[in-house]
Coordinates of C-alpha atoms in Angstrom, one line a residue:
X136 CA 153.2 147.1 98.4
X137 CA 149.9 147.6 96.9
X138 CA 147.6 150.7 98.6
X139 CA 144.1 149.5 98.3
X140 CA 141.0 149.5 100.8
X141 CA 142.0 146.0 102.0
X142 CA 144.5 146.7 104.6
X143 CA 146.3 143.8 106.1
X144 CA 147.5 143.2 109.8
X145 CA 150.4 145.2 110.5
X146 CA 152.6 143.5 113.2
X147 CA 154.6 145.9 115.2
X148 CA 157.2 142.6 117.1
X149 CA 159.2 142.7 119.9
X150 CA 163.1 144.0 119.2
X151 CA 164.7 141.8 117.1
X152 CA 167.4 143.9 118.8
X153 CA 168.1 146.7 120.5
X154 CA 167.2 149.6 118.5
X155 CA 165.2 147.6 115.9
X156 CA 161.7 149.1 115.0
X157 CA 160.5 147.2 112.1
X158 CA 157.0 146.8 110.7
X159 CA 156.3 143.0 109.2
X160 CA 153.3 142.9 107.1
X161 CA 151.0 139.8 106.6
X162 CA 149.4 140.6 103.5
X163 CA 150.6 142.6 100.4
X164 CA 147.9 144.6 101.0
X165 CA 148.8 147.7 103.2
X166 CA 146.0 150.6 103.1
X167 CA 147.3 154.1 102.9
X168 CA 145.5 155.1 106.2
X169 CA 147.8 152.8 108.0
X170 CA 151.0 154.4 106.1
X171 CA 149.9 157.6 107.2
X172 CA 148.5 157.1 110.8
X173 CA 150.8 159.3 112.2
X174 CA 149.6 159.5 116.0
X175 CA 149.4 155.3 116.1
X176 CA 152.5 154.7 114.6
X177 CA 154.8 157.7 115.0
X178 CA 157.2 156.1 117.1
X179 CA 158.0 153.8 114.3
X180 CA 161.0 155.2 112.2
X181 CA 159.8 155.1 108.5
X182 CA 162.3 154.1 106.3
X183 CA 161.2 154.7 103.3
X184 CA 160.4 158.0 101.5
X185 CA 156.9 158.9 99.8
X186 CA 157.3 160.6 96.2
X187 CA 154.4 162.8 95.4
X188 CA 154.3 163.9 91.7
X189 CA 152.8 167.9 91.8
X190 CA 149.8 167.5 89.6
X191 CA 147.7 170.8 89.0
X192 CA 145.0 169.2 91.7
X193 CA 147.9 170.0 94.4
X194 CA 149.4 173.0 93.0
X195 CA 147.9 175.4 95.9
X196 CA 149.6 176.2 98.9
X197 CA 146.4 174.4 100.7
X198 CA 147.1 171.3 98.6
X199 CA 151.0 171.2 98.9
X200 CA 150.2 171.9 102.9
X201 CA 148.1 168.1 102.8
X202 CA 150.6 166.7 101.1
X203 CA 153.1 167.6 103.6
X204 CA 150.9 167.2 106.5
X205 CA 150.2 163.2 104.8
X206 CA 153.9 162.6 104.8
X207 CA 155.2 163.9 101.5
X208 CA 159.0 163.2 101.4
X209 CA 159.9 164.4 98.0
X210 CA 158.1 166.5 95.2
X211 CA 158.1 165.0 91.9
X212 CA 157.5 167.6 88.9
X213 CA 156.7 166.3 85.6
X214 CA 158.4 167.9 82.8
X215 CA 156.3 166.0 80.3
X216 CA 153.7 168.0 80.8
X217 CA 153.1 171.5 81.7
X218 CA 155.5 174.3 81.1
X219 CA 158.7 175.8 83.1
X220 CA 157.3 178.7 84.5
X221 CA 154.2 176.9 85.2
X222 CA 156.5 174.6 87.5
X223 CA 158.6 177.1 88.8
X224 CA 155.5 178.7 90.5
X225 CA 154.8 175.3 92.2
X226 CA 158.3 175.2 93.0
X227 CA 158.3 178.5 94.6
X228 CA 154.8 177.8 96.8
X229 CA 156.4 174.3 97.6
X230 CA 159.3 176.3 99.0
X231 CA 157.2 178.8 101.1
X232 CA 155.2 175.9 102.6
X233 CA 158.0 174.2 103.6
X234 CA 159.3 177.0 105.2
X235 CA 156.2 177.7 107.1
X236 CA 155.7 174.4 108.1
X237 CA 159.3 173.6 109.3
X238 CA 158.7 170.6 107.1
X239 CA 161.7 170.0 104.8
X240 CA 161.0 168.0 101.0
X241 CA 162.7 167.3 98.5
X242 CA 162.3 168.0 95.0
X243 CA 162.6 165.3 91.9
X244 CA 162.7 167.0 88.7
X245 CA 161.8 164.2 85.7
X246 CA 162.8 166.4 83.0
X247 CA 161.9 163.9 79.9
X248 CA 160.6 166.7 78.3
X249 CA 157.7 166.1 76.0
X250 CA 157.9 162.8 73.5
X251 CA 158.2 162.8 69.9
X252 CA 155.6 160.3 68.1
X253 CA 155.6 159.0 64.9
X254 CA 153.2 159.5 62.6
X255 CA 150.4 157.3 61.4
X256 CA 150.9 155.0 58.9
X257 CA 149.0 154.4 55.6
X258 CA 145.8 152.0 56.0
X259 CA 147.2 151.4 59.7
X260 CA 149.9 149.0 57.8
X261 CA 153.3 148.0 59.7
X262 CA 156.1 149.1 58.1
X263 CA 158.8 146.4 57.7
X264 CA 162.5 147.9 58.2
X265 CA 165.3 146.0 57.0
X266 CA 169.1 146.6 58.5
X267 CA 170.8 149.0 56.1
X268 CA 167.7 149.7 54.5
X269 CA 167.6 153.9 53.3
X270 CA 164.5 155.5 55.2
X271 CA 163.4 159.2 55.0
X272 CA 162.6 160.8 58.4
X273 CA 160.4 163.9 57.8
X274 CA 159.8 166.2 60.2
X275 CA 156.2 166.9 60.1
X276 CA 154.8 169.1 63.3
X277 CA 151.6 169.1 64.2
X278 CA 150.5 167.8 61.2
X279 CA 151.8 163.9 62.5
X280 CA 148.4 163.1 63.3
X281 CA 147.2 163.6 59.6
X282 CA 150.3 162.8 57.5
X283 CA 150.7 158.8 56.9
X284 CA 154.0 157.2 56.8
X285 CA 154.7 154.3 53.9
X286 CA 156.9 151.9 52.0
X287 CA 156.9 151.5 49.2
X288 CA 159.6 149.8 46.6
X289 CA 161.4 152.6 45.6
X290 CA 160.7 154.7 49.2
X291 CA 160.3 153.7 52.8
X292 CA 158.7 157.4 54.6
X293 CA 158.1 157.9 58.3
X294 CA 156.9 161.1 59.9
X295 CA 158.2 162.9 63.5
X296 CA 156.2 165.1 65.5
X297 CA 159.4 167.0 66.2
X298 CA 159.1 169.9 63.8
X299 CA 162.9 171.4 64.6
X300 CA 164.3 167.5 64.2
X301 CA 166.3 169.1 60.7
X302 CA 168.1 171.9 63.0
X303 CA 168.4 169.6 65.9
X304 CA 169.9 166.3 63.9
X305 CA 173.1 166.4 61.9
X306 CA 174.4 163.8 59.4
X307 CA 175.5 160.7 61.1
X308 CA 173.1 161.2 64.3
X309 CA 171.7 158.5 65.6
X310 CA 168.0 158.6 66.2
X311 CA 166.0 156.6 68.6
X312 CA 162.5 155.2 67.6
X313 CA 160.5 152.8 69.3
X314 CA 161.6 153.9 72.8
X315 CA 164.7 152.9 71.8
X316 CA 164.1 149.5 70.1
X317 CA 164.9 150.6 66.8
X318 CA 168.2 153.3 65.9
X319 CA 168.5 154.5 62.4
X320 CA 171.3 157.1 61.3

């Protein structure tokens, strides 16, 4: 699908067979008013579900309401940003609308947490790393958007953003960088 202000012709066919009620679409283009058009299209059975991810915009019992009333399946809430009571609230208001509304949801908790990001490097320079190569990881805090990470012959230095990454990381951890593309120990 792509939602955009071009909507293309939606085909509601004859039963394929009995009990079939399936929408064909002629263009990739569906608008969102035609998802949502409850009263033309309510008799259709929608099989799919509509994630909404709880941004502060829709936080309110007025905004979770719409969301319901637009056909909100399942609450997504974003543990990358935000805090857990700050979330919990939402959860609670999401619960008491629901309840009101006789309008069950789901909730999707992405708990990624916040990311850890590397520091800058010196002069904006790529650091080459080599397979067995010794690296020093320092765990710098807030400061990762000042401190600048280097190689040089005798030293190859990255910073973290993590500040607890010495109590967190033993000896012989692995540690992801790189979302993953690089793993040093």
């Amino acid at each position: 699908f792509v939602l955009g202000s071009a909507s293309g012709e939606v085909v509601v066919p004859r039963s394929l067979y009995p009990g079939d009620r399936t929408i064909f679409y002629r263009s990739t283009k569906v608008g969102l008013d035609t998802l949502l058009d409850h009263d033309k299209y309510k008799h259709i059975v929608r099989k799919t579900k509509i994630v909404c991810t709880m941004g502060p915009k829709c936080w309110s019992e007025e905004g979770i309401a719409r969301m319901l009333d637009a056909g909100m399946n399942i609450a997504r809430f974003n543990f990358s940003h935000g805090d857990h009571a700050a979330h919990l609230a939402v959860l609670e208001r999401l619960r008491k609308v629901t309840a009101e509304k006789n309008s069950p949801a789901g909730c999707f908790l992405d708990t990624k947490g916040p990311e850890i990001r590397t520091a800058m490097l010196r002069d904006h320079k790529a650091i080459a790393l080599e397979a067995g190569q010794p690296i020093i990881v320092e765990a710098v805090g807030d400061r990762y958007t000042e401190f600048e990470g280097y190689k040089t012959p005798e030293e190859t230095r990255i910073g973290l953003s993590y500040a607890k990454l010495c109590s967190s990381v033993h000896p012989g951890n692995m540690i992801l960088l790189a979302d993953g593309s690089i793993s040093i120990r």
